[in-house]
Coordinates of C-alpha atoms in Angstrom, one line a residue:
Chain A
M4 CA 1.1 -31.7 15.0
Y5 CA 0.8 -28.2 13.6
L6 CA -1.1 -29.6 10.6
L7 CA -3.5 -31.3 13.0
I8 CA -4.2 -28.0 14.7
L9 CA -4.7 -26.3 11.4
Q10 CA -7.0 -29.0 10.0
F11 CA -9.0 -28.7 13.2
S12 CA -9.1 -25.0 12.9
D13 CA -10.4 -25.2 9.4
K14 CA -13.3 -27.3 10.4
F15 CA -14.1 -25.1 13.3
F16 CA -14.0 -22.1 11.1
Y17 CA -16.4 -23.5 8.6
S18 CA -18.8 -24.7 11.3
S19 CA -18.7 -21.3 13.1
T20 CA -19.5 -19.6 9.8
A21 CA -22.4 -21.9 9.3
C22 CA -23.5 -21.1 12.8
T23 CA -23.7 -17.4 12.1
V24 CA -25.5 -17.8 8.8
L25 CA -28.0 -20.2 10.3
S26 CA -28.6 -18.1 13.4
R27 CA -29.1 -15.0 11.3
T28 CA -31.6 -16.6 8.9
L29 CA -33.5 -18.8 11.3
M30 CA -33.9 -16.7 14.3
H31 CA -36.0 -13.6 14.7
P32 CA -33.8 -10.6 13.9
T33 CA -33.8 -9.1 17.4
H34 CA -32.9 -12.3 19.2
A35 CA -30.2 -13.2 16.7
D36 CA -28.3 -9.9 17.2
N37 CA -26.4 -11.1 20.2
Y38 CA -25.6 -14.5 18.7
E39 CA -24.6 -12.8 15.5
N40 CA -22.2 -10.4 17.1
V41 CA -20.5 -13.1 19.2
S42 CA -20.2 -15.4 16.1
I43 CA -18.8 -12.7 13.9
I44 CA -16.2 -11.7 16.5
F45 CA -15.4 -15.4 16.9
I46 CA -15.0 -16.0 13.2
L47 CA -12.8 -12.9 12.7
H48 CA -10.6 -14.1 15.5
W49 CA -10.4 -17.6 14.0
W50 CA -9.5 -16.1 10.6
C51 CA -6.7 -14.0 12.1
F52 CA -5.5 -17.0 14.1
S53 CA -5.6 -19.3 11.1
G54 CA -3.9 -16.7 8.9
I55 CA -1.1 -16.1 11.5
C56 CA -0.6 -19.8 12.0
Y57 CA -0.3 -20.5 8.3
T58 CA 2.2 -17.7 7.9
I59 CA 4.3 -18.7 10.9
F60 CA 4.5 -22.3 10.1
D61 CA 5.4 -21.6 6.5
L62 CA 2.2 -23.3 5.3
G63 CA 1.0 -20.5 3.2
F64 CA 1.2 -22.7 0.1
R65 CA -1.8 -24.6 1.4
F66 CA -4.0 -21.5 0.7
D67 CA -3.7 -22.0 -3.0
V68 CA -6.0 -20.0 -5.2
A69 CA -4.5 -21.2 -8.5
W70 CA -4.9 -24.8 -7.5
F71 CA -8.5 -24.1 -6.6
L72 CA -9.3 -22.4 -9.9
T73 CA -7.7 -25.0 -12.1
E74 CA -8.8 -28.1 -10.2
T75 CA -12.5 -27.1 -10.1
S76 CA -14.3 -28.0 -13.3
P77 CA -15.6 -25.3 -15.5
F78 CA -18.9 -27.1 -15.4
M79 CA -19.2 -26.1 -11.7
W80 CA -18.8 -22.5 -12.6
A81 CA -21.2 -22.8 -15.5
N82 CA -23.9 -24.4 -13.5
L83 CA -23.4 -22.0 -10.6
G84 CA -23.9 -19.2 -13.1
I85 CA -27.1 -20.8 -14.5
G86 CA -28.4 -21.4 -11.0
L87 CA -27.7 -17.9 -9.8
A88 CA -29.2 -16.4 -12.9
I89 CA -32.6 -17.9 -12.4
S90 CA -32.7 -18.0 -8.6
L91 CA -31.6 -14.5 -7.9
S92 CA -34.0 -13.2 -10.6
V93 CA -36.8 -15.1 -9.0
V94 CA -35.9 -13.8 -5.6
G95 CA -36.0 -10.2 -7.0
A96 CA -39.3 -10.8 -8.8
A97 CA -40.9 -12.5 -5.7
W98 CA -39.8 -9.7 -3.4
G99 CA -41.2 -7.1 -5.8
I100 CA -44.4 -8.9 -6.3
Y101 CA -45.1 -9.4 -2.6
I102 CA -44.3 -5.7 -1.8
T103 CA -46.6 -4.5 -4.5
G104 CA -49.3 -7.1 -4.1
S105 CA -49.9 -6.6 -0.4
S106 CA -50.2 -2.8 -1.0
I107 CA -52.6 -3.3 -3.9
I108 CA -54.8 -5.7 -1.8
G109 CA -54.8 -3.3 1.1
G110 CA -55.5 -0.2 -1.0
G111 CA -58.1 -2.1 -3.0
V112 CA -60.4 -2.5 0.0
K113 CA -61.5 1.1 0.0
A114 CA -60.7 1.9 -3.6
P115 CA -61.6 -1.1 -5.7
R116 CA -60.9 0.7 -9.0
I117 CA -57.2 0.4 -8.5
K118 CA -57.2 -3.4 -8.7
T119 CA -56.9 -3.9 -12.5
K120 CA -54.8 -1.0 -13.3
N121 CA -52.1 -1.8 -10.8
L122 CA -51.5 -5.3 -12.1
V123 CA -49.2 -3.5 -14.5
S124 CA -46.8 -3.1 -11.6
I125 CA -46.9 -6.9 -11.0
I126 CA -46.2 -7.5 -14.6
F127 CA -43.1 -5.3 -14.5
C128 CA -41.9 -7.4 -11.5
E129 CA -42.7 -10.6 -13.3
A130 CA -40.7 -9.5 -16.4
V131 CA -37.6 -9.6 -14.2
A132 CA -38.1 -13.3 -13.6
I133 CA -38.6 -13.8 -17.3
Y134 CA -35.3 -12.1 -18.0
G135 CA -33.7 -14.5 -15.5
I136 CA -35.1 -17.6 -17.1
I137 CA -34.3 -16.5 -20.6
M138 CA -30.7 -15.9 -19.6
A139 CA -30.5 -19.2 -17.7
I140 CA -31.7 -21.1 -20.8
V141 CA -29.3 -19.1 -23.1
I142 CA -26.4 -19.8 -20.8
S143 CA -27.2 -23.5 -20.3
N144 CA -27.3 -24.0 -24.0
M145 CA -23.7 -23.0 -24.2
A146 CA -22.5 -25.8 -21.9
E147 CA -20.9 -28.6 -24.1
N148 CA -19.0 -31.7 -23.2
F149 CA -15.2 -31.6 -23.4
S150 CA -12.8 -34.5 -23.1
G151 CA -10.0 -33.2 -20.9
T152 CA -9.2 -34.1 -17.3
T153 CA -6.1 -32.2 -16.5
P154 CA -5.7 -28.4 -16.6
E155 CA -3.5 -28.7 -19.7
T156 CA -5.9 -30.9 -21.6
I157 CA -9.0 -28.9 -20.7
G158 CA -7.6 -25.8 -22.3
A159 CA -7.9 -22.1 -21.7
R160 CA -11.1 -21.7 -23.8
N161 CA -13.1 -24.1 -21.6
Y162 CA -11.9 -22.3 -18.4
Q163 CA -12.9 -19.0 -20.0
A164 CA -16.3 -20.4 -20.9
G165 CA -16.9 -21.6 -17.3
Y166 CA -15.9 -18.3 -15.8
S167 CA -17.9 -16.3 -18.4
M168 CA -21.0 -18.3 -17.7
F169 CA -20.6 -17.8 -14.0
G170 CA -20.0 -14.0 -14.4
A171 CA -23.0 -13.7 -16.7
G172 CA -25.2 -15.5 -14.2
L173 CA -24.0 -13.2 -11.4
T174 CA -24.6 -10.2 -13.6
V175 CA -28.1 -11.0 -14.6
G176 CA -29.0 -12.4 -11.2
F177 CA -28.0 -9.5 -9.1
S178 CA -29.2 -6.8 -11.4
N179 CA -32.6 -8.5 -11.6
L180 CA -32.7 -8.9 -7.8
F181 CA -32.3 -5.2 -7.3
C182 CA -34.5 -4.3 -10.2
G183 CA -37.3 -6.5 -8.8
I184 CA -37.0 -4.9 -5.4
C185 CA -37.0 -1.4 -6.9
V186 CA -40.0 -2.0 -9.1
G187 CA -41.8 -3.5 -6.1
I188 CA -41.3 -0.6 -3.8
V189 CA -42.3 1.9 -6.5
G190 CA -45.3 -0.2 -7.4
S191 CA -46.4 -0.2 -3.8
G192 CA -46.2 3.6 -3.7
A193 CA -48.1 3.8 -7.0
A194 CA -50.9 1.6 -5.7
L195 CA -51.4 3.6 -2.6
A196 CA -51.2 6.9 -4.4
D197 CA -53.6 5.7 -7.0
A198 CA -56.1 4.8 -4.3
Q199 CA -56.0 8.4 -3.0
N200 CA -55.9 10.2 -6.4
G201 CA -56.4 8.4 -9.7
S202 CA -54.4 10.8 -11.8
L203 CA -51.1 9.9 -10.0
F204 CA -50.8 6.4 -11.3
V205 CA -49.6 7.2 -14.8
K206 CA -46.9 9.5 -13.5
I207 CA -45.5 7.0 -11.0
L208 CA -45.6 4.4 -13.8
I209 CA -42.9 6.3 -15.5
V210 CA -40.7 5.9 -12.5
E211 CA -41.4 2.2 -12.6
I212 CA -40.4 2.0 -16.3
F213 CA -37.1 3.5 -15.5
G214 CA -36.7 1.0 -12.7
S215 CA -37.3 -1.9 -14.8
A216 CA -34.8 -0.7 -17.4
I217 CA -32.0 -1.5 -15.1
G218 CA -32.9 -5.2 -15.2
L219 CA -32.7 -5.0 -18.9
F220 CA -29.2 -3.6 -18.7
G221 CA -28.2 -6.6 -16.7
V222 CA -29.5 -8.9 -19.4
I223 CA -27.6 -7.0 -22.1
V224 CA -24.3 -7.2 -20.3
A225 CA -24.8 -10.9 -19.6
I226 CA -25.4 -11.5 -23.3
L227 CA -22.3 -9.7 -24.1
Q228 CA -20.3 -11.7 -21.5
T229 CA -21.4 -15.0 -23.0
S230 CA -21.2 -14.0 -26.6
K231 CA -17.6 -15.4 -26.9
V232 CA -18.3 -18.6 -25.0
K233 CA -17.3 -21.7 -26.8
M234 CA -17.1 -24.9 -24.7
G235 CA -16.0 -28.2 -26.1
D236 CA -13.0 -29.7 -27.8
Chain B
D18 CA -38.0 -0.9 5.0
L19 CA -37.7 -3.8 2.6
S20 CA -39.5 -6.4 4.6
F21 CA -42.3 -4.2 6.1
N22 CA -44.9 -5.3 3.6
V23 CA -44.5 -9.0 4.5
D24 CA -46.4 -8.5 7.7
H25 CA -48.0 -5.1 7.5
G26 CA -48.5 -4.3 3.8
Y27 CA -52.1 -5.1 3.6
L28 CA -53.0 -3.3 6.8
E29 CA -51.0 -0.2 5.7
G30 CA -53.0 -0.1 2.4
L31 CA -56.2 -0.6 4.4
V32 CA -55.4 2.2 6.8
R33 CA -54.5 4.6 4.0
G34 CA -57.8 3.7 2.3
L35 CA -59.6 4.5 5.5
K36 CA -57.7 7.8 5.9
A37 CA -59.0 8.8 2.5
G38 CA -62.5 8.8 4.1
I39 CA -61.6 11.4 6.8
L40 CA -63.8 14.4 6.4
T41 CA -62.2 17.4 4.5
R42 CA -62.7 21.1 5.0
S43 CA -65.6 21.2 2.4
D44 CA -67.4 18.4 4.4
Y45 CA -67.0 20.3 7.6
H46 CA -68.2 23.5 5.8
N47 CA -71.3 21.6 4.6
L48 CA -72.0 20.2 8.1
A49 CA -71.6 23.6 9.6
Q50 CA -74.3 25.0 7.3
C51 CA -76.8 22.5 8.6
D52 CA -79.7 23.6 10.8
T53 CA -80.8 20.4 12.4
L54 CA -79.3 17.0 13.1
E55 CA -81.4 15.5 10.3
D56 CA -79.5 17.7 7.8
M57 CA -76.3 16.6 9.3
K58 CA -77.4 13.0 8.9
L59 CA -78.1 13.6 5.3
H60 CA -74.6 15.2 4.7
L61 CA -72.9 12.4 6.6
Q62 CA -74.6 9.8 4.3
S63 CA -72.6 11.1 1.4
T64 CA -69.3 10.7 3.2
D65 CA -67.6 7.5 4.2
Y66 CA -69.9 7.2 7.2
G67 CA -72.7 6.1 5.0
S68 CA -75.5 4.6 7.0
L69 CA -74.0 5.5 10.4
L70 CA -77.0 7.3 11.7
T71 CA -79.7 5.8 9.5
A72 CA -79.3 2.3 10.9
G73 CA -81.5 1.6 13.9
N74 CA -84.5 3.6 14.9
E75 CA -83.3 5.4 18.1
D76 CA -83.9 9.1 18.5
L77 CA -81.3 11.2 16.7
T78 CA -79.4 12.9 19.5
V79 CA -75.9 14.2 19.9
S80 CA -75.1 11.3 22.3
L81 CA -76.3 8.8 19.8
L82 CA -74.0 10.4 17.2
D83 CA -71.1 10.3 19.6
N84 CA -71.7 6.7 20.4
R85 CA -71.9 5.7 16.8
L86 CA -68.8 7.6 15.9
K87 CA -66.9 5.9 18.7
G88 CA -68.3 2.6 17.5
T89 CA -66.8 3.1 14.1
I90 CA -63.4 3.8 15.5
L91 CA -63.7 0.8 17.7
T92 CA -64.7 -1.5 14.9
E93 CA -61.9 -0.3 12.7
F94 CA -59.3 -0.6 15.4
R95 CA -60.4 -4.1 16.3
C96 CA -60.2 -5.1 12.7
L97 CA -56.7 -3.8 12.4
R98 CA -55.6 -5.3 15.7
A99 CA -57.1 -8.7 14.8
H100 CA -55.2 -8.9 11.5
S101 CA -51.9 -7.6 12.8
L102 CA -48.7 -9.4 13.5
P103 CA -45.9 -8.3 15.8
P104 CA -44.5 -5.7 16.0
L105 CA -47.6 -4.0 14.8
S106 CA -49.7 -5.8 17.3
T107 CA -47.6 -4.5 20.2
F108 CA -47.7 -1.1 18.7
L109 CA -51.5 -1.2 18.6
D110 CA -51.6 -2.5 22.1
Y111 CA -49.6 0.5 23.2
I112 CA -52.2 2.7 21.8
T113 CA -54.9 1.0 23.9
Y114 CA -52.9 1.4 27.2
S115 CA -53.7 5.1 27.4
Y116 CA -57.4 4.3 27.4
M117 CA -56.9 1.5 29.9
I118 CA -55.3 4.0 32.3
D119 CA -58.2 6.4 31.9
N120 CA -60.6 3.6 32.5
V121 CA -58.9 2.4 35.7
V122 CA -58.9 5.9 37.1
L123 CA -62.5 6.4 36.1
L124 CA -63.5 3.2 37.9
I125 CA -61.6 4.1 41.0
T126 CA -63.0 7.6 41.3
G127 CA -66.5 6.2 40.6
A128 CA -66.0 3.6 43.4
L129 CA -64.9 6.4 45.8
K130 CA -68.1 8.2 45.1
H131 CA -69.9 4.9 45.8
R132 CA -71.3 4.6 42.3
D133 CA -72.3 1.2 41.0
V134 CA -69.8 -0.6 38.9
E135 CA -72.5 -1.5 36.4
E136 CA -73.2 2.1 35.9
L137 CA -69.6 3.0 35.3
L138 CA -68.7 0.2 32.9
P139 CA -70.6 1.6 29.9
R140 CA -68.8 5.0 30.5
C141 CA -65.4 3.4 30.1
H142 CA -63.6 3.9 26.8
P143 CA -64.2 0.7 24.8
L144 CA -60.7 0.7 23.3
G145 CA -59.2 0.3 26.8
T146 CA -61.1 -2.7 28.1
F147 CA -59.3 -5.4 30.0
D148 CA -60.5 -8.5 31.7
Q149 CA -60.6 -7.5 35.4
M150 CA -62.2 -4.1 34.9
A151 CA -65.2 -4.8 37.0
A152 CA -63.0 -5.7 40.0
V153 CA -61.1 -2.5 39.9
G154 CA -63.5 -0.6 42.1
I155 CA -62.9 -2.9 45.0
A156 CA -59.4 -1.9 45.8
R157 CA -58.8 0.6 48.5
T158 CA -55.0 1.3 48.3
H159 CA -52.6 1.5 45.4
A160 CA -50.8 -1.6 46.5
E161 CA -54.0 -3.6 46.7
L162 CA -55.0 -2.4 43.3
Y163 CA -51.7 -3.5 41.8
S164 CA -51.2 -6.8 43.5
A165 CA -54.8 -8.0 43.3
I166 CA -55.9 -6.8 39.9
L167 CA -53.6 -4.9 37.7
V168 CA -50.6 -7.3 37.9
D169 CA -52.2 -9.5 35.3
T170 CA -53.0 -6.7 32.9
P171 CA -50.7 -5.1 30.4
L172 CA -50.5 -2.0 32.7
A173 CA -48.4 -3.9 35.2
P174 CA -45.0 -2.6 34.0
F175 CA -46.2 1.0 34.4
F176 CA -46.8 0.6 38.1
Q177 CA -43.2 0.9 39.3
D178 CA -43.5 4.5 40.4
A179 CA -47.2 4.6 41.2
V180 CA -47.4 2.1 43.9
S181 CA -47.6 3.5 47.4
E182 CA -49.3 2.5 50.6
A183 CA -51.4 5.7 50.8
N184 CA -55.1 5.3 50.5
L185 CA -56.8 6.0 47.3
D186 CA -58.6 9.3 47.3
E187 CA -59.5 11.7 44.6
M188 CA -56.1 13.4 44.5
G189 CA -54.4 10.1 44.8
A190 CA -56.2 8.7 41.8
E191 CA -55.2 11.7 39.7
I192 CA -51.6 11.4 40.7
M193 CA -51.7 7.7 39.9
R194 CA -53.1 8.5 36.5
N195 CA -50.3 10.9 35.8
K196 CA -47.6 8.6 37.0
L197 CA -49.0 5.7 35.0
Y198 CA -49.3 7.8 32.0
K199 CA -45.7 9.0 32.4
A200 CA -44.4 5.4 32.6
Y201 CA -46.6 4.4 29.6
L202 CA -45.4 7.3 27.5
E203 CA -41.8 6.6 28.2
A204 CA -42.2 2.9 27.4
F205 CA -44.0 3.8 24.2
Y206 CA -41.3 6.2 23.2
A207 CA -38.6 3.6 23.9
F208 CA -40.5 1.1 21.8
C209 CA -40.7 3.6 18.8
W210 CA -37.1 4.6 19.2
E211 CA -36.0 1.0 19.1
R212 CA -38.0 0.3 15.9
G213 CA -35.8 2.9 14.2
G214 CA -36.1 4.2 10.6
A215 CA -39.3 6.0 9.5
T216 CA -41.3 4.8 12.6
R217 CA -38.9 6.6 14.9
D218 CA -38.8 9.7 12.7
I219 CA -42.6 10.0 12.7
M220 CA -43.7 8.7 16.1
C221 CA -41.0 10.2 18.3
P222 CA -41.9 13.8 17.6
I223 CA -45.5 13.0 18.1
L224 CA -44.8 11.4 21.5
E225 CA -42.4 14.2 22.5
F226 CA -45.1 16.7 21.8
E227 CA -47.5 14.6 23.9
A228 CA -45.1 14.5 26.8
D229 CA -44.6 18.2 26.7
R230 CA -48.3 18.9 26.4
R231 CA -48.9 16.7 29.5
S232 CA -46.2 18.6 31.4
F233 CA -47.8 22.0 30.5
I234 CA -51.3 20.9 31.3
I235 CA -50.3 19.4 34.6
T236 CA -48.5 22.6 35.5
V237 CA -51.4 24.8 34.5
N238 CA -54.0 22.7 36.2
S239 CA -52.0 22.5 39.4
F240 CA -52.2 26.2 40.1
G241 CA -54.4 26.7 43.1
T242 CA -54.2 23.1 44.2
D243 CA -51.9 21.8 46.9
L244 CA -49.7 20.0 44.4
S245 CA -46.2 21.3 45.1
G246 CA -43.4 21.8 42.5
G247 CA -41.5 18.8 43.7
D248 CA -44.6 16.5 43.4
R249 CA -45.3 18.0 40.0
R250 CA -41.8 17.1 38.8
A251 CA -42.4 13.4 39.5
L252 CA -45.4 13.5 37.1
Y253 CA -43.7 15.1 34.1
P254 CA -42.8 12.5 31.3
S255 CA -39.2 12.7 30.5
C256 CA -39.3 11.8 26.8
G257 CA -40.2 15.2 25.6
R258 CA -38.2 18.2 24.3
L259 CA -38.6 20.0 27.6
Y260 CA -36.5 17.4 29.4
P261 CA -34.5 18.3 31.5
E262 CA -34.1 22.0 31.7
G263 CA -37.7 23.0 30.7
L264 CA -39.1 20.5 33.2
Q265 CA -37.1 22.0 36.0
L266 CA -38.3 25.5 35.1
L267 CA -41.9 24.3 34.9
A268 CA -41.6 22.7 38.3
R269 CA -40.8 26.1 39.7
A270 CA -43.4 28.0 37.8
E271 CA -46.2 29.4 40.0
D272 CA -48.4 31.2 37.6
H273 CA -49.4 31.4 33.9
E274 CA -46.9 34.0 33.0
Q275 CA -44.0 31.9 34.2
V276 CA -45.3 28.9 32.2
K277 CA -45.4 31.2 29.2
A278 CA -41.8 32.3 29.9
V279 CA -40.7 28.6 29.9
A280 CA -42.5 28.1 26.6
E281 CA -40.6 31.1 25.1
Y282 CA -37.5 29.0 24.9
Y283 CA -39.1 26.5 22.4
P284 CA -40.3 28.0 19.1
D285 CA -43.2 25.6 18.6
Y286 CA -44.5 26.1 22.1
K287 CA -44.0 29.8 22.0
L288 CA -46.4 29.9 19.1
I289 CA -48.9 27.9 21.1
F290 CA -48.8 30.1 24.1
S291 CA -48.7 33.4 22.3
D292 CA -51.8 35.5 22.2
T293 CA -53.5 35.6 18.8
E294 CA -53.9 38.9 17.0
D295 CA -57.5 38.4 15.8
G296 CA -58.7 37.6 19.2
S297 CA -60.2 34.2 18.3
S298 CA -61.4 32.3 21.3
R299 CA -59.0 29.3 20.9
T300 CA -58.2 27.9 24.3
L301 CA -54.8 26.4 25.1
E302 CA -56.3 22.9 24.7
D303 CA -57.5 23.8 21.2
R304 CA -54.0 25.0 20.2
F305 CA -52.5 21.8 21.5
F306 CA -55.0 19.8 19.5
E307 CA -54.2 21.8 16.4
Q308 CA -50.5 21.0 16.8
E309 CA -51.2 17.4 17.4
V310 CA -53.3 17.2 14.2
H311 CA -50.5 18.8 12.3
L312 CA -48.0 16.3 13.5
N313 CA -50.3 13.4 12.8
T314 CA -51.0 14.4 9.2
L315 CA -47.2 14.3 8.6
A316 CA -47.3 10.6 9.2
F317 CA -49.1 9.9 5.9
L318 CA -46.3 11.5 3.8
D319 CA -44.0 8.5 4.4
Q320 CA -44.5 4.8 3.6
F321 CA -43.5 1.6 5.3
H322 CA -43.7 2.7 8.9
L323 CA -46.1 2.0 11.8
G324 CA -46.9 5.7 12.5
V325 CA -49.8 5.7 10.1
F326 CA -51.8 3.5 12.4
Y327 CA -51.4 5.7 15.4
S328 CA -52.1 8.9 13.4
Y329 CA -55.2 7.4 11.8
I330 CA -56.7 6.6 15.2
K331 CA -55.9 10.0 16.6
L332 CA -57.2 11.8 13.6
K333 CA -60.4 9.8 13.6
E334 CA -60.9 10.8 17.3
Q335 CA -60.3 14.4 16.4
E336 CA -62.9 14.1 13.6
A337 CA -65.4 12.6 16.1
R338 CA -64.8 15.5 18.4
N339 CA -65.2 17.9 15.5
I340 CA -68.5 16.4 14.4
V341 CA -69.9 16.3 18.0
W342 CA -68.9 20.0 18.4
I343 CA -70.7 20.9 15.3
A344 CA -73.7 18.8 16.3
E345 CA -73.8 20.5 19.7
C346 CA -73.6 24.0 18.1
V347 CA -76.4 23.0 15.7
T348 CA -78.7 21.6 18.3
Q349 CA -78.1 24.6 20.7
R350 CA -78.3 27.1 17.8
Q351 CA -75.0 28.6 18.8
K352 CA -73.8 29.3 15.3
S353 CA -71.2 31.8 16.3
K354 CA -68.9 29.2 17.8
I355 CA -69.5 26.6 15.2
D356 CA -66.2 27.2 13.4
N357 CA -64.1 26.2 16.4
Y358 CA -63.5 22.7 15.0
I359 CA -60.0 21.8 13.9
P360 CA -59.9 20.9 10.2
I361 CA -57.7 18.0 9.4
F362 CA -57.2 17.7 5.7

């Protein structure tokens, strides 16, 4: 009986999470605020309720992190890492490119001379996506087949490989995401400043170079994370 | 803001490019040196205005210059408004409402003087046109005006306080104008406040100054008329820095000295009301314009906000006023007062 309630509460919890996420992404920000607040309060209450129920009924063992980590295949983590590496990098690059691109187009109406010089900012943003795809290819080349089905036969090294690849993907993905946004905002400022005064562009370019260095840091750390990865038997 | 450029990046770049074309001090200096309007036309050709005056073959007069300048502002504004998305489109609409209010009052006072509507329509500000403009002159009371004509226009929400059964007369039209403007300014202020971020930081001081300026002007203009303190209080916009204590003091002020005493409490306004040492003939209005120009130029120091659009329109209008002032001085050969324009950049 209690198990039934808890199973039901789990499904409800996931569906209400999904509601919040959907409402936030699909609706116009101002309209979604009310729904978002109600859903968040709802979810928090369900979490508390579920947690209290699990503890009271001595069913805490069902919330088993170790089981989750050993029963999920390292391939899942590896592929998630590869997916995150490329997709978050592309999100960062795209964000940066549209921020800079719209400012270049706007500024180029009255000052057409800025058009060609400011493509350098776009190239800096694009480099971020290239880092992402390089890392995705490097990480995906490390995924090998192994013939184990239980946690004991799979072996620690394969698990370590899976987690490393996931971590590397996260590292390079998020650092490229923020690097892309940073370069985009600086590039937009550079375009508008260049339109007013041509000598400012080179100075702001230096700021952009520093901004794009942080994406490179992410790639370096990701390479280090995957340097010891050895999947297989 | 991170997603500002999705909808407004191109337009912001465009407005900043247009802002680069605003005349600088050296341009004004050159224009002030001219002796005739022909010289001015020549100087204006080398600025962003280009062929403003050379197109067409009408006589070169100051009113032609004025119309052409207003025409450029109008074209640029219409271009911006046509390309804009919400919330920029609502913001630009808010800018037009002040001109709509002026047009409505112009048409009503014209109708009271039994002027023909056809004669009045060209004198309306083009930025503030709305569909039922020609019918505005027919109304005789506030309530009729509202329910018959204005309820369909964007001005409808500002009519909450202004509707009364009294007949429309000259005084009533002015009171209605001030009440509408008060409601409009407060709505605009709330809109900018709600946007938050840089828009709030740039626009709210500008609108606060506008509100305080209206309060001061209403007070100063009401000396000698039968507008009592209590009536005046209903006309003061409440989104300024004078609210609430300063407005109470202003409502009780009876002459210029008392108004100046109220302004003493606020450092910015104290400067505006103080007498200048070199005895230059700057009127109160000029000083208010100067402060407005100063606040508007600050908008261009920040990126990713809607304030640049408002500031650009206001600075372009100030530029038009400057050029027309210089042109008037040139045509009337009053070179002594020619430096009373307000330089912008």
